[in-house]
Amino acid sequence: MNDCIFCKIIRGEIPSYKIYEDEYVYAFLDISCDSVGHTLVIPKKHCVNVLDCSSDDLQAVTAAVQKISRHYVENCGYTGVNVLNASGKSAQQSVFHLHFHIIPRKEGDGLNTWGLNDRFDMNLAEICERLAIQ
């Protein structure tokens, strides 16, 4: 896609700090600089999000997410990672090219990536009945 910022990064039209690349996937540092090592992992083939991505491309991206995450923990001094994805505008997706965020973590780093702190009164059985795949 010609006007997609991530496609432009893949084509080398916009510079990036490459962490990993293979035939199907490109991973680079997020320029937001909101945490050390914040990495974006994207398929080289344009797709909007997990809802329209082919199974093969999604598998390649998730394999790369695992490979990079293991590298951060086994070789870079991190003790864990958060892996985040937003699929769709209502889920706060801001760049409409599938991407996963890897946030490398260390004990006591002060980051709070889980903003869901409120507990709601809900009927889980009713919700399960509505959402379960039959």
PDB file of C-alpha atoms in Angstrom:
ATOM      1  CA  MET A   1       0.000   0.000   0.000  1.00  0.00           C
ATOM      2  CA  ASN A   2       1.594   3.247  -1.150  1.00  0.00           C
ATOM      3  CA  ASP A   3       0.552   5.629   1.650  1.00  0.00           C
ATOM      4  CA  CYS A   4       0.977   3.238   4.621  1.00  0.00           C
ATOM      5  CA  ILE A   5       3.774   4.418   6.932  1.00  0.00           C
ATOM      6  CA  PHE A   6       4.783   0.850   7.801  1.00  0.00           C
ATOM      7  CA  CYS A   7       4.895  -0.149   4.125  1.00  0.00           C
ATOM      8  CA  LYS A   8       7.149   2.857   3.533  1.00  0.00           C
ATOM      9  CA  ILE A   9       9.436   1.650   6.345  1.00  0.00           C
ATOM     10  CA  ILE A  10       9.580  -1.836   4.787  1.00  0.00           C
ATOM     11  CA  ARG A  11      10.465  -0.322   1.394  1.00  0.00           C
ATOM     12  CA  GLY A  12      13.216   1.791   3.000  1.00  0.00           C
ATOM     13  CA  GLU A  13      11.510   5.095   2.183  1.00  0.00           C
ATOM     14  CA  ILE A  14      11.403   6.003   5.886  1.00  0.00           C
ATOM     15  CA  PRO A  15      14.381   5.161   8.124  1.00  0.00           C
ATOM     16  CA  SER A  16      13.973   2.765  11.040  1.00  0.00           C
ATOM     17  CA  TYR A  17      16.016   1.043  13.711  1.00  0.00           C
ATOM     18  CA  LYS A  18      15.789  -2.566  12.556  1.00  0.00           C
ATOM     19  CA  ILE A  19      15.803  -5.260  15.238  1.00  0.00           C
ATOM     20  CA  TYR A  20      14.948  -8.263  13.062  1.00  0.00           C
ATOM     21  CA  GLU A  21      14.009  -9.114   9.493  1.00  0.00           C
ATOM     22  CA  ASP A  22      13.212 -12.244   7.544  1.00  0.00           C
ATOM     23  CA  GLU A  23      11.368 -13.008   4.325  1.00  0.00           C
ATOM     24  CA  TYR A  24       7.930 -12.274   5.829  1.00  0.00           C
ATOM     25  CA  VAL A  25       8.461 -10.009   8.844  1.00  0.00           C
ATOM     26  CA  TYR A  26      10.140  -6.742   9.769  1.00  0.00           C
ATOM     27  CA  ALA A  27      10.701  -5.596  13.369  1.00  0.00           C
ATOM     28  CA  PHE A  28      11.948  -2.182  14.454  1.00  0.00           C
ATOM     29  CA  LEU A  29      12.092   0.143  17.440  1.00  0.00           C
ATOM     30  CA  ASP A  30       9.031   2.311  18.042  1.00  0.00           C
ATOM     31  CA  ILE A  31       9.936   5.993  17.705  1.00  0.00           C
ATOM     32  CA  SER A  32       7.597   6.921  20.577  1.00  0.00           C
ATOM     33  CA  CYS A  33      10.504   6.322  22.983  1.00  0.00           C
ATOM     34  CA  ASP A  34       7.995   5.513  25.743  1.00  0.00           C
ATOM     35  CA  SER A  35       9.996   2.550  27.054  1.00  0.00           C
ATOM     36  CA  VAL A  36      13.460   1.169  26.339  1.00  0.00           C
ATOM     37  CA  GLY A  37      13.293  -1.477  23.625  1.00  0.00           C
ATOM     38  CA  HIS A  38       9.657  -0.910  22.606  1.00  0.00           C
ATOM     39  CA  THR A  39       9.566  -2.917  19.368  1.00  0.00           C
ATOM     40  CA  LEU A  40       7.006  -3.165  16.574  1.00  0.00           C
ATOM     41  CA  VAL A  41       6.714  -6.425  14.626  1.00  0.00           C
ATOM     42  CA  ILE A  42       4.902  -6.230  11.287  1.00  0.00           C
ATOM     43  CA  PRO A  43       4.255  -8.460   8.280  1.00  0.00           C
ATOM     44  CA  LYS A  44       5.955  -7.314   5.088  1.00  0.00           C
ATOM     45  CA  LYS A  45       2.699  -7.981   3.234  1.00  0.00           C
ATOM     46  CA  HIS A  46       0.174  -5.234   3.977  1.00  0.00           C
ATOM     47  CA  CYS A  47      -2.866  -6.227   5.972  1.00  0.00           C
ATOM     48  CA  VAL A  48      -4.915  -4.044   8.282  1.00  0.00           C
ATOM     49  CA  ASN A  49      -5.036  -6.180  11.439  1.00  0.00           C
ATOM     50  CA  VAL A  50      -5.572  -9.713  12.745  1.00  0.00           C
ATOM     51  CA  LEU A  51      -9.078  -9.713  11.297  1.00  0.00           C
ATOM     52  CA  ASP A  52      -7.954  -9.607   7.653  1.00  0.00           C
ATOM     53  CA  CYS A  53      -4.443 -11.077   7.858  1.00  0.00           C
ATOM     54  CA  SER A  54      -3.828 -14.457   6.274  1.00  0.00           C
ATOM     55  CA  SER A  55      -3.114 -17.316   8.670  1.00  0.00           C
ATOM     56  CA  ASP A  56       0.346 -17.768   7.124  1.00  0.00           C
ATOM     57  CA  ASP A  57       1.305 -14.116   7.606  1.00  0.00           C
ATOM     58  CA  LEU A  58      -0.087 -14.063  11.143  1.00  0.00           C
ATOM     59  CA  GLN A  59       1.865 -17.223  11.975  1.00  0.00           C
ATOM     60  CA  ALA A  60       5.088 -15.653  10.657  1.00  0.00           C
ATOM     61  CA  VAL A  61       4.529 -12.518  12.721  1.00  0.00           C
ATOM     62  CA  THR A  62       3.759 -14.399  15.936  1.00  0.00           C
ATOM     63  CA  ALA A  63       6.810 -16.638  15.431  1.00  0.00           C
ATOM     64  CA  ALA A  64       8.936 -13.497  15.087  1.00  0.00           C
ATOM     65  CA  VAL A  65       7.322 -11.992  18.196  1.00  0.00           C
ATOM     66  CA  GLN A  66       8.311 -15.108  20.128  1.00  0.00           C
ATOM     67  CA  LYS A  67      11.856 -15.144  18.705  1.00  0.00           C
ATOM     68  CA  ILE A  68      12.457 -11.474  19.536  1.00  0.00           C
ATOM     69  CA  SER A  69      10.877 -11.799  22.980  1.00  0.00           C
ATOM     70  CA  ARG A  70      13.065 -14.791  23.832  1.00  0.00           C
ATOM     71  CA  HIS A  71      16.131 -12.867  22.626  1.00  0.00           C
ATOM     72  CA  TYR A  72      15.290  -9.924  24.880  1.00  0.00           C
ATOM     73  CA  VAL A  73      14.908 -12.184  27.916  1.00  0.00           C
ATOM     74  CA  GLU A  74      17.742 -14.644  27.218  1.00  0.00           C
ATOM     75  CA  ASN A  75      20.358 -12.221  25.849  1.00  0.00           C
ATOM     76  CA  CYS A  76      19.490  -8.628  26.707  1.00  0.00           C
ATOM     77  CA  GLY A  77      18.886  -8.607  30.460  1.00  0.00           C
ATOM     78  CA  TYR A  78      15.102  -8.357  30.479  1.00  0.00           C
ATOM     79  CA  THR A  79      12.980 -10.628  32.668  1.00  0.00           C
ATOM     80  CA  GLY A  80       9.721 -10.512  30.715  1.00  0.00           C
ATOM     81  CA  VAL A  81       7.786  -8.843  27.923  1.00  0.00           C
ATOM     82  CA  ASN A  82       4.344  -7.454  27.279  1.00  0.00           C
ATOM     83  CA  VAL A  83       2.982  -8.283  23.822  1.00  0.00           C
ATOM     84  CA  LEU A  84       0.191  -5.956  22.763  1.00  0.00           C
ATOM     85  CA  ASN A  85      -2.000  -5.607  19.680  1.00  0.00           C
ATOM     86  CA  ALA A  86      -4.933  -3.386  18.785  1.00  0.00           C
ATOM     87  CA  SER A  87      -7.156  -4.560  15.933  1.00  0.00           C
ATOM     88  CA  GLY A  88      -9.702  -1.989  14.794  1.00  0.00           C
ATOM     89  CA  LYS A  89     -10.343   1.670  15.478  1.00  0.00           C
ATOM     90  CA  SER A  90     -12.553   0.876  18.489  1.00  0.00           C
ATOM     91  CA  ALA A  91      -9.611  -1.071  19.974  1.00  0.00           C
ATOM     92  CA  GLN A  92      -7.436   2.064  19.608  1.00  0.00           C
ATOM     93  CA  GLN A  93      -5.516   0.868  16.562  1.00  0.00           C
ATOM     94  CA  SER A  94      -3.774   3.976  15.207  1.00  0.00           C
ATOM     95  CA  VAL A  95      -1.713   2.624  12.289  1.00  0.00           C
ATOM     96  CA  PHE A  96      -3.787   0.405  10.036  1.00  0.00           C
ATOM     97  CA  HIS A  97      -1.094  -2.130   9.162  1.00  0.00           C
ATOM     98  CA  LEU A  98      -1.014  -5.170  11.432  1.00  0.00           C
ATOM     99  CA  HIS A  99       1.563  -4.759  14.184  1.00  0.00           C
ATOM    100  CA  PHE A 100       2.409  -6.224  17.541  1.00  0.00           C
ATOM    101  CA  HIS A 101       4.159  -4.246  20.246  1.00  0.00           C
ATOM    102  CA  ILE A 102       6.829  -5.959  22.319  1.00  0.00           C
ATOM    103  CA  ILE A 103       7.545  -4.063  25.522  1.00  0.00           C
ATOM    104  CA  PRO A 104      10.640  -5.549  27.205  1.00  0.00           C
ATOM    105  CA  ARG A 105      10.264  -5.554  30.997  1.00  0.00           C
ATOM    106  CA  LYS A 106      12.409  -5.657  34.136  1.00  0.00           C
ATOM    107  CA  GLU A 107      11.305  -5.937  37.738  1.00  0.00           C
ATOM    108  CA  GLY A 108      10.550  -2.496  39.188  1.00  0.00           C
ATOM    109  CA  ASP A 109      10.695  -0.691  35.820  1.00  0.00           C
ATOM    110  CA  GLY A 110       7.657   1.396  36.787  1.00  0.00           C
ATOM    111  CA  LEU A 111       5.683   0.690  33.613  1.00  0.00           C
ATOM    112  CA  ASN A 112       1.974  -0.051  33.838  1.00  0.00           C
ATOM    113  CA  THR A 113       0.788  -1.545  30.582  1.00  0.00           C
ATOM    114  CA  TRP A 114      -2.406  -2.955  32.093  1.00  0.00           C
ATOM    115  CA  GLY A 115      -4.880  -0.081  32.332  1.00  0.00           C
ATOM    116  CA  LEU A 116      -7.842  -2.323  33.167  1.00  0.00           C
ATOM    117  CA  ASN A 117      -7.950  -1.755  36.905  1.00  0.00           C
ATOM    118  CA  ASP A 118     -11.704  -1.377  37.471  1.00  0.00           C
ATOM    119  CA  ARG A 119     -13.816  -4.426  38.166  1.00  0.00           C
ATOM    120  CA  PHE A 120     -17.295  -4.520  36.652  1.00  0.00           C
ATOM    121  CA  ASP A 121     -20.337  -6.425  37.872  1.00  0.00           C
ATOM    122  CA  MET A 122     -21.169  -8.888  35.107  1.00  0.00           C
ATOM    123  CA  ASN A 123     -22.734 -12.282  34.527  1.00  0.00           C
ATOM    124  CA  LEU A 124     -19.924 -14.421  33.082  1.00  0.00           C
ATOM    125  CA  ALA A 125     -22.229 -17.337  32.202  1.00  0.00           C
ATOM    126  CA  GLU A 126     -24.430 -15.034  30.115  1.00  0.00           C
ATOM    127  CA  ILE A 127     -21.437 -13.469  28.404  1.00  0.00           C
ATOM    128  CA  CYS A 128     -19.936 -16.891  27.685  1.00  0.00           C
ATOM    129  CA  GLU A 129     -23.208 -18.065  26.117  1.00  0.00           C
ATOM    130  CA  ARG A 130     -23.226 -14.998  23.840  1.00  0.00           C
ATOM    131  CA  LEU A 131     -19.551 -15.216  22.829  1.00  0.00           C
ATOM    132  CA  ALA A 132     -18.735 -18.935  22.704  1.00  0.00           C
ATOM    133  CA  ILE A 133     -17.875 -20.484  19.354  1.00  0.00           C
ATOM    134  CA  GLN A 134     -20.373 -23.255  18.702  1.00  0.00           C
TER     135      GLN A 134
END
